[in-house]
mmCIF file of C-alpha atoms and ligand atoms in Angstrom:
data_model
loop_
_atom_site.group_PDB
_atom_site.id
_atom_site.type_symbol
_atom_site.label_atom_id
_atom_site.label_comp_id
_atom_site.label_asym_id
_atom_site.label_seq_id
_atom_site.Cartn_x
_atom_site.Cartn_y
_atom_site.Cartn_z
ATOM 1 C CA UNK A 11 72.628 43.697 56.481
ATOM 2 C CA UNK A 12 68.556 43.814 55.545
ATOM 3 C CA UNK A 13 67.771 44.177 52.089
ATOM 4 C CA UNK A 14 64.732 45.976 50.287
ATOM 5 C CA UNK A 15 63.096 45.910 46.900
ATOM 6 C CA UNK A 16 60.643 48.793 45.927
ATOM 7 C CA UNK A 17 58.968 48.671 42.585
ATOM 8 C CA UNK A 18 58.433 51.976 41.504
ATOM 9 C CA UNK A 19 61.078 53.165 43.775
ATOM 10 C CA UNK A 20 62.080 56.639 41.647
ATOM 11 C CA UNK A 21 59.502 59.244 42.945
ATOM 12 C CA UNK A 22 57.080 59.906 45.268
ATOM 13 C CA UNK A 23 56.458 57.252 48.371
ATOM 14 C CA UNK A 24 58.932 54.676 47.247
ATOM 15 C CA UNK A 25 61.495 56.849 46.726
ATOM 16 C CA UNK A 26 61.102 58.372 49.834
ATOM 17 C CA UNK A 27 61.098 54.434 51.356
ATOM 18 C CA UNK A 28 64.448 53.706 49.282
ATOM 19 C CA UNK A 29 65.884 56.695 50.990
ATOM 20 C CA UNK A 30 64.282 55.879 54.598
ATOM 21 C CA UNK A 31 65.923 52.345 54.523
ATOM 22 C CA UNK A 32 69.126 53.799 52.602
ATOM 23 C CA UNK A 33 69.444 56.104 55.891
ATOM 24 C CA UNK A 34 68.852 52.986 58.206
ATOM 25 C CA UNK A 35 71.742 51.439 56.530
ATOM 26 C CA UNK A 36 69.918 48.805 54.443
ATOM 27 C CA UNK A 37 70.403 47.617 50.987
ATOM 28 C CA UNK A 38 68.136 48.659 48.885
ATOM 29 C CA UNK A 39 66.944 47.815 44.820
ATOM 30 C CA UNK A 40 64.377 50.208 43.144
ATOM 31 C CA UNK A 41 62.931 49.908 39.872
ATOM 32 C CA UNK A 42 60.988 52.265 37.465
ATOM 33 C CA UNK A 43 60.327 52.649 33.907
ATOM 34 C CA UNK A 44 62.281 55.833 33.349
ATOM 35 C CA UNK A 45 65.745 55.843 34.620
ATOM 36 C CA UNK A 46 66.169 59.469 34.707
ATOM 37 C CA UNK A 47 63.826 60.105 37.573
ATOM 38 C CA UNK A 48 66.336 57.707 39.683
ATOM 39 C CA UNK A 49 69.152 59.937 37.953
ATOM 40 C CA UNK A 50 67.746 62.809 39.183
ATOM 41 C CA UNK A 51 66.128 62.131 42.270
ATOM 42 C CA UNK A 52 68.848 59.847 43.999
ATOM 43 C CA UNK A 53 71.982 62.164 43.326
ATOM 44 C CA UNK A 54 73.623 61.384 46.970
ATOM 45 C CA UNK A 55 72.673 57.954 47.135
ATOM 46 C CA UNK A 56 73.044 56.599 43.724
ATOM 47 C CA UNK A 57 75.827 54.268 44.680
ATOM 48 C CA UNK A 58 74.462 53.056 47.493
ATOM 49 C CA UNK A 59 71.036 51.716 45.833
ATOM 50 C CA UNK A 60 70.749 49.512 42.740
ATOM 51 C CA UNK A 61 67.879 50.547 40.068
ATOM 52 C CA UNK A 62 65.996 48.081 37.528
ATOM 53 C CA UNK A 63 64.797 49.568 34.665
ATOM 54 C CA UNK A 64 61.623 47.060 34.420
ATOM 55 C CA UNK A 65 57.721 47.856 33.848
ATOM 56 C CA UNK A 66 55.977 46.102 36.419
ATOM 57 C CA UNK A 67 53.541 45.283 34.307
ATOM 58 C CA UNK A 68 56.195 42.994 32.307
ATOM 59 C CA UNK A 69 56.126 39.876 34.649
ATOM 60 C CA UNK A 70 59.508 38.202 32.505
ATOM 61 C CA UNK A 71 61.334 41.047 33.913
ATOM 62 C CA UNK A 72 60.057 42.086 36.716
ATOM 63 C CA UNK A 73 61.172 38.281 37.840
ATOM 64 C CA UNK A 74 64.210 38.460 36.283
ATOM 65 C CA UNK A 75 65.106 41.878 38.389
ATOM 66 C CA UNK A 76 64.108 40.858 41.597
ATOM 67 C CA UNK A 77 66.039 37.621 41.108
ATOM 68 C CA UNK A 78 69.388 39.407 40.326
ATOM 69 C CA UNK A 79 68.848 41.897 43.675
ATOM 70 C CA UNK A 80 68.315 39.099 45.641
ATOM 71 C CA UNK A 81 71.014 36.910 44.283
ATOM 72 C CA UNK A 82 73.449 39.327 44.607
ATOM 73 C CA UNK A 83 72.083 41.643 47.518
ATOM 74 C CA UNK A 84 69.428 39.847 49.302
ATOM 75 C CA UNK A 85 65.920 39.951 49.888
ATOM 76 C CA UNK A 86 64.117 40.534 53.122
ATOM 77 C CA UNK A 87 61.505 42.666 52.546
ATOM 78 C CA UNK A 88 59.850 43.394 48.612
ATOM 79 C CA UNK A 89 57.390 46.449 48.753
ATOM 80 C CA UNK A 90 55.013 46.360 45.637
ATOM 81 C CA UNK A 91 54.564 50.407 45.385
ATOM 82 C CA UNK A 92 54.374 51.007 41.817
ATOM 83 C CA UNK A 93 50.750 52.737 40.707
ATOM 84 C CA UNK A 94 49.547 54.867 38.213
ATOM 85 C CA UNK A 95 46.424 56.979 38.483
ATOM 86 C CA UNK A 96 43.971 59.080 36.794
ATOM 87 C CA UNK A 97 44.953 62.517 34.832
ATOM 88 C CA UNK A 98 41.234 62.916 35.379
ATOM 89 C CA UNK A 99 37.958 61.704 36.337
ATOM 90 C CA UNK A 100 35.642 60.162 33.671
ATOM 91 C CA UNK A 101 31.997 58.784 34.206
ATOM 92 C CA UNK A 102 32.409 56.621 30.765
ATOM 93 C CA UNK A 103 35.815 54.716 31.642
ATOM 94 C CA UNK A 104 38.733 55.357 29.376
ATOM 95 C CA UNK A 105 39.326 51.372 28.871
ATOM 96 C CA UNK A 106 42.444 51.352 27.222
ATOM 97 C CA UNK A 107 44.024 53.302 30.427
ATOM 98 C CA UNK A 108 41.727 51.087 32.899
ATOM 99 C CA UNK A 109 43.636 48.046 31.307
ATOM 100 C CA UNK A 110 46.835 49.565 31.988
ATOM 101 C CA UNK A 111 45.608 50.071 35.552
ATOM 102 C CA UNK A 112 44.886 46.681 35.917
ATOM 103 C CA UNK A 113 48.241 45.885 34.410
ATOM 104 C CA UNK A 114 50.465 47.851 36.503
ATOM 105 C CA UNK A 115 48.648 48.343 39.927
ATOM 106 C CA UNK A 116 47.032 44.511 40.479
ATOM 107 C CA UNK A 117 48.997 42.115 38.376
ATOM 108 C CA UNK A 118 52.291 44.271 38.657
ATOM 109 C CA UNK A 119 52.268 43.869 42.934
ATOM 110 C CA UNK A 120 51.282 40.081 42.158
ATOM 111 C CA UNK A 121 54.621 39.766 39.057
ATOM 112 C CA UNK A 122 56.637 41.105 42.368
ATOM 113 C CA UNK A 123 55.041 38.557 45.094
ATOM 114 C CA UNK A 124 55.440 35.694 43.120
ATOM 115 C CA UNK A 125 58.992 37.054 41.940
ATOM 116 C CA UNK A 126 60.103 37.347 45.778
ATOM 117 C CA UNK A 127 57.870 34.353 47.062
ATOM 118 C CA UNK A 128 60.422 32.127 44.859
ATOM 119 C CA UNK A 129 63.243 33.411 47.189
ATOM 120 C CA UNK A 130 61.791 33.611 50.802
ATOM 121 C CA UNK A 131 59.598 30.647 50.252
ATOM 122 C CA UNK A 132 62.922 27.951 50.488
ATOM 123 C CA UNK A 133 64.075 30.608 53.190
ATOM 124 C CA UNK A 134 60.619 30.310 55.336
ATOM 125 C CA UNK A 135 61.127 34.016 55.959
ATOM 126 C CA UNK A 136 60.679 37.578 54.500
ATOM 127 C CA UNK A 137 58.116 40.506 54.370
ATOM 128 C CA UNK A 138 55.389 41.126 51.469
ATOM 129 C CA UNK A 139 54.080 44.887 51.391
ATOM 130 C CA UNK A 140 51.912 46.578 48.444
ATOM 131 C CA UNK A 141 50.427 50.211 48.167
ATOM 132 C CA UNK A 142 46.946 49.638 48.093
ATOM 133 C CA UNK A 143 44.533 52.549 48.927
ATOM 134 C CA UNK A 144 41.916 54.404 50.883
ATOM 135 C CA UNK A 145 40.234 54.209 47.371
ATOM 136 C CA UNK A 146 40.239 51.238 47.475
ATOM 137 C CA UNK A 147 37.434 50.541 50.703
ATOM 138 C CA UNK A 148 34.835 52.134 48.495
ATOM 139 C CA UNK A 149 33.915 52.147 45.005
ATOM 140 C CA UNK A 150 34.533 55.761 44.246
ATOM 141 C CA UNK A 151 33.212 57.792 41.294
ATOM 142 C CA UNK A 152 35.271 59.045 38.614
ATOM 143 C CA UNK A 153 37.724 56.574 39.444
ATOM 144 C CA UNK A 154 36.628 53.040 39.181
ATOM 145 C CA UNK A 155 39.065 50.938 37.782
ATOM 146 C CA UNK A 156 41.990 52.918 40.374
ATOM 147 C CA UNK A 157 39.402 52.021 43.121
ATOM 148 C CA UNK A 158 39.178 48.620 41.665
ATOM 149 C CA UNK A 159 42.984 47.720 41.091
ATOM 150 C CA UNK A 160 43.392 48.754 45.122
ATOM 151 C CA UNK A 161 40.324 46.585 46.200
ATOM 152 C CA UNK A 162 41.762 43.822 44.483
ATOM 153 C CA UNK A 163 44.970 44.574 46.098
ATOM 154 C CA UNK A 164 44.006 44.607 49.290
ATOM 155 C CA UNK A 165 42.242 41.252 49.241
ATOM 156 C CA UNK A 166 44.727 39.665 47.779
ATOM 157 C CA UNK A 167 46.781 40.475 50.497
ATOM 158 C CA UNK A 168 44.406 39.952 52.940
ATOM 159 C CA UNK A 169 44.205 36.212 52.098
ATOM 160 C CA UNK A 170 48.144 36.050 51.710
ATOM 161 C CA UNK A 171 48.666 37.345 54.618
ATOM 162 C CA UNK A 172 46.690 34.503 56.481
ATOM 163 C CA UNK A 173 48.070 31.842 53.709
ATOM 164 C CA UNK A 174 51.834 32.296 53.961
ATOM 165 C CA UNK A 175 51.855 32.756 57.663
ATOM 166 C CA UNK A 176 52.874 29.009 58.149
ATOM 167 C CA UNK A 177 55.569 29.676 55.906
ATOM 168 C CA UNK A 178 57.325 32.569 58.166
ATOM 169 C CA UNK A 179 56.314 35.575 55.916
ATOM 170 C CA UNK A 180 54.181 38.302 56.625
ATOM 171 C CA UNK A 181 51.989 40.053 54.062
ATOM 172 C CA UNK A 182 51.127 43.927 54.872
ATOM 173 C CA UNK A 183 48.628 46.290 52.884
ATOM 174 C CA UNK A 184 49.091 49.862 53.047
ATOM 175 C CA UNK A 185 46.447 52.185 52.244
ATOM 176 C CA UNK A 186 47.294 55.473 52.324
ATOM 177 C CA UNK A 187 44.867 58.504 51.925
ATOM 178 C CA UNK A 188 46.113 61.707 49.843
ATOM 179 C CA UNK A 189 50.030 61.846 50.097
ATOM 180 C CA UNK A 190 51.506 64.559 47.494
ATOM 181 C CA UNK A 191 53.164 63.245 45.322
ATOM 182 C CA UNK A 192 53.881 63.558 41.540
ATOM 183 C CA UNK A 193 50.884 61.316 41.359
ATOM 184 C CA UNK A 194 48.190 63.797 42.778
ATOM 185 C CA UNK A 195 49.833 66.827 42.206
ATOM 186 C CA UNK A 196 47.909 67.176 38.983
ATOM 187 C CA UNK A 197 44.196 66.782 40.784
ATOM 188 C CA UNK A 198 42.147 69.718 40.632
ATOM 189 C CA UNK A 199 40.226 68.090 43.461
ATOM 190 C CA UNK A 200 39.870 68.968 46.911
ATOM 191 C CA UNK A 201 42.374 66.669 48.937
ATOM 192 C CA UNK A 202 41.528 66.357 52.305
ATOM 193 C CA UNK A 203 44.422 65.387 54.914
ATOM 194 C CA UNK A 204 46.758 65.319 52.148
ATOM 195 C CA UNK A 205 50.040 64.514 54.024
ATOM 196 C CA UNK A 206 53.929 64.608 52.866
ATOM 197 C CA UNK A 207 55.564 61.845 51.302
ATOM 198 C CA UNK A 208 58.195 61.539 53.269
ATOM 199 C CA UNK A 209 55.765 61.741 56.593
ATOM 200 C CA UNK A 210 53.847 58.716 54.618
ATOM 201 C CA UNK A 211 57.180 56.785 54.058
ATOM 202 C CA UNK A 212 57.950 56.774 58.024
ATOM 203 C CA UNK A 213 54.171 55.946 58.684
ATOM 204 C CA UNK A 214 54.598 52.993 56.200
ATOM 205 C CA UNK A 215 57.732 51.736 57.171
ATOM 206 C CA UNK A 216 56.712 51.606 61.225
ATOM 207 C CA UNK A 217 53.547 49.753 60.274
ATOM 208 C CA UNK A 218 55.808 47.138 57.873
ATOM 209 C CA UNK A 219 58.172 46.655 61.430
ATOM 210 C CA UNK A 220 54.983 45.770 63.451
ATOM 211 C CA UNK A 221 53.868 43.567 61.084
ATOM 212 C CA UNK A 222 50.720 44.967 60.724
ATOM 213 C CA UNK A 223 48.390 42.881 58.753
ATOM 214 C CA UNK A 224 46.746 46.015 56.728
ATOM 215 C CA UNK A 225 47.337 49.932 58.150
ATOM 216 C CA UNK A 226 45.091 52.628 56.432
ATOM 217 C CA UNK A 227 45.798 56.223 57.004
ATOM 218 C CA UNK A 228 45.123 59.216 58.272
ATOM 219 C CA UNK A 229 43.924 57.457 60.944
ATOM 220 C CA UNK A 230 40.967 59.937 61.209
ATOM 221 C CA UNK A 231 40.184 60.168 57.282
ATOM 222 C CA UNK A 232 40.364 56.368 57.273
ATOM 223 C CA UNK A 233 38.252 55.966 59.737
ATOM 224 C CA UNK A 234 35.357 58.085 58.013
ATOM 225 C CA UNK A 235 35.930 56.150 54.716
ATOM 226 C CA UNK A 236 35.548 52.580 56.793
ATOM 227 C CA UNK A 237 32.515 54.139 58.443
ATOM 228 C CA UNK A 238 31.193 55.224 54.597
ATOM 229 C CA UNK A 239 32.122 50.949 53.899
ATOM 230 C CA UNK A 240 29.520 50.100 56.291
ATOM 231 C CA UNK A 241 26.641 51.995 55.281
ATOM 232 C CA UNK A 242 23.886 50.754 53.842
ATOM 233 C CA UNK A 243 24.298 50.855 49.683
ATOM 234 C CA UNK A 244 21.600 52.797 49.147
ATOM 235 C CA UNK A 245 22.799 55.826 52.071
ATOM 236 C CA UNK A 246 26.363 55.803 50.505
ATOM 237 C CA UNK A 247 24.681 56.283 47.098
ATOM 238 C CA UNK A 248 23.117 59.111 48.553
ATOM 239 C CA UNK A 249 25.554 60.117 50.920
ATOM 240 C CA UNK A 250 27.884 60.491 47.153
ATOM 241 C CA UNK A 251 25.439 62.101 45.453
ATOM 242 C CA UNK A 252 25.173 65.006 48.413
ATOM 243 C CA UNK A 253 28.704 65.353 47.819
ATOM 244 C CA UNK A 254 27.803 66.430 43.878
ATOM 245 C CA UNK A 255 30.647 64.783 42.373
ATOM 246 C CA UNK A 256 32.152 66.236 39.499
ATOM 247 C CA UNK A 257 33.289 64.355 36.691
ATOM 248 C CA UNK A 258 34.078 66.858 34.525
ATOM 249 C CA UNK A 259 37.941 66.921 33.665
ATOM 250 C CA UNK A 260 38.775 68.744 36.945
HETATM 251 N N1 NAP B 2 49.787 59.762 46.294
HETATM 252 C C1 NAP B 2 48.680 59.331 46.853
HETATM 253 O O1 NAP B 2 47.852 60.139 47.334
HETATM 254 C C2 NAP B 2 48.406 57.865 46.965
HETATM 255 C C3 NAP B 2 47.361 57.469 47.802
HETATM 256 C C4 NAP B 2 47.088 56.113 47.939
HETATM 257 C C5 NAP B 2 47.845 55.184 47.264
HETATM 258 N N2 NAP B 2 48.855 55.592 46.438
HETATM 259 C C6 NAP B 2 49.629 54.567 45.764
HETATM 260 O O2 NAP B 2 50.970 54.663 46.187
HETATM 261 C C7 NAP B 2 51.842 54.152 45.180
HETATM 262 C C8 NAP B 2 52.941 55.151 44.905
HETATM 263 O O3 NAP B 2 52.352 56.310 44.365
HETATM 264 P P1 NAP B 2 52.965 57.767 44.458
HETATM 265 O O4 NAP B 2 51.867 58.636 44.888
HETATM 266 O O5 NAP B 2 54.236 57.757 45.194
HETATM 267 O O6 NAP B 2 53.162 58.041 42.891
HETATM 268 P P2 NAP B 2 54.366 58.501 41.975
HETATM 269 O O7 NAP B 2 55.188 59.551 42.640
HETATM 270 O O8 NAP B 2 53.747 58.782 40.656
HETATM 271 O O9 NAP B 2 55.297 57.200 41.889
HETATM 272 C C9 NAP B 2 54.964 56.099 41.116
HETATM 273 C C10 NAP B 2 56.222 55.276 40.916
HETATM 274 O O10 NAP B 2 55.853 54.098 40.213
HETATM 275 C C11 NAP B 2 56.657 53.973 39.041
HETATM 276 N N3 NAP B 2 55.863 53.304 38.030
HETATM 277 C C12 NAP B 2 54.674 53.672 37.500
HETATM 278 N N4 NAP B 2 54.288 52.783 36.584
HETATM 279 C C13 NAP B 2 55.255 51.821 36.547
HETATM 280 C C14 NAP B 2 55.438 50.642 35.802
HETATM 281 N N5 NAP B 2 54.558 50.252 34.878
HETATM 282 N N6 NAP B 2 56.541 49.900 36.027
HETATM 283 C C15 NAP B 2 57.473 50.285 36.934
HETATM 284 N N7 NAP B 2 57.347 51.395 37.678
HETATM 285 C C16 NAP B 2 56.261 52.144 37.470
HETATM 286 C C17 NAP B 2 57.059 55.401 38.682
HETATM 287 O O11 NAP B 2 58.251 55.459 37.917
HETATM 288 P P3 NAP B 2 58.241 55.444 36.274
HETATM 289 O O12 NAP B 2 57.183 56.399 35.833
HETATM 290 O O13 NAP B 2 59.618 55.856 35.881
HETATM 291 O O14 NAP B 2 57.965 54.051 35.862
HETATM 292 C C18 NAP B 2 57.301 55.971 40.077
HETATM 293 O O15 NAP B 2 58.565 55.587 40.546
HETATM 294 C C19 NAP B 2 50.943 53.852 43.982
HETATM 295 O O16 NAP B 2 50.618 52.482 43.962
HETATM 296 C C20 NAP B 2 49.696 54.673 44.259
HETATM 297 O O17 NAP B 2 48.550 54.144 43.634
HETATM 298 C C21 NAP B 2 49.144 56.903 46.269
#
């Protein structure tokens, strides 16, 4: 029997992954800071999936949970989910949160790859994902240090994903556009293509079994956010400034 790890497993997309793989009769760990979420949001399944209550921003422990799942479940697949957002947009950075960003959504997916690498490298096999972001293609207003946690993300995977080939594991970005979740459900914003999370969990998991190499979507939102990538600077500058962003507290 497979086994999965999700950090930040108790809402939103990974909890809607635990359950996907729960359903396909896999083994599956989740961790979260808050253990009530998994209380209440994994009544039918609680025996049948293990929860870590770690902060993925604490590498120590993070290690130490992912090394107890997979020495006493297994470990085929570890999907680095956990991210925190914005509660709203600023145009002078809130530092102390942007720190926290950095924490949790870059160094927290690379606490769980080196954390699972130490398993499926003497193995020569296993599956890397982490939840980047559309947000991530662009440097988006409002929301830099979010936009520059999933850049970083993404590259990091990028050059995994060609690195640890030899070794027999795959490395798979995600980058989802607006999924609604607890995380967005407090914009204000306009969300454009928002889709379910559990639509976005069956997306995500179909890309992880083709071994995609990076899968962004919508595919059509996606698209117009690679097209924005390509612009010249100076027309996306524009092109953002049409738009009128607001960074009030929306
Ligand atoms: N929703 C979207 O539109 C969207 C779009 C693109 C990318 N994403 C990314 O997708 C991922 C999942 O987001 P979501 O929308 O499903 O959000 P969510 O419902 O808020 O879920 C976030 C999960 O991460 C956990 N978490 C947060 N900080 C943590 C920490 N320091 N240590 C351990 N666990 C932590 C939360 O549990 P605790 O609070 O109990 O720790 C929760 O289980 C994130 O990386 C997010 O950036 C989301």
């Amino acid at each position: 029997m497979k086994a999965v790890f999700i950090t930040g497993g108790t809402t939103g997309m990974g909890m809607e992954l635990a359950k996907l793989y729960a359903k396909k009769g896999w083994k599956v760990g989740v961790c979260g800071r808050d253990k009530t979420k998994f209380d209440d949001n994994f009544q039918t399944e609680k025996d049948q999936i293990a929860f870590y209550q770690v902060d993925v921003a604490n590498r120590a422990e993070l290690k130490a949970a992912i090394a107890d799942f997979s020495k006493s479940i297994g470990l085929d697949l570890l999907i680095a989910n956990a991210g925190i957002g914005y509660k709203f947009k600023t145009k002078i950075p809130d530092f102390d949160w942007s720190y926290k960003m950095v924490h949790v959504n870059f160094l927290g997916v690379m606490y769980a790859f080196e954390a699972a690498l130490d398993v499926m490298v003497p193995r020569s096999k296993g599956q890397l994902v982490a939840i980047s972001s559309i947000a991530g293609y662009n440097g988006l207003p409002g929301v830099s240090a979010y936009s520059a946690t999933k850049a970083a993300v993404q590259k990091y995977c990028e050059s995994l994903h060609l690195d640890l080939r030899q070794f027999g594991i795959n490395v798979t970005s995600i980058c989802p556009g607006f999924v609604d979740t607890p995380l967005t459900q407090s914009n204000h914003h306009k969300m454009p293509f928002i889709m379910s999370a559990p639509k976005a969990a069956e997306k995500i998991a179909h890309a992880i079994e083709k071994k995609k190499m990076v899968y962004a979507f919508p595919f059509f939102f996606a698209t117009i956010v690679r097209i924005l990538g390509m612009l010249p600077r100076t027309w996306y500058r524009a092109f953002m400034s049409f738009k009128a962003v607001n960074y009030s507290k929306e």
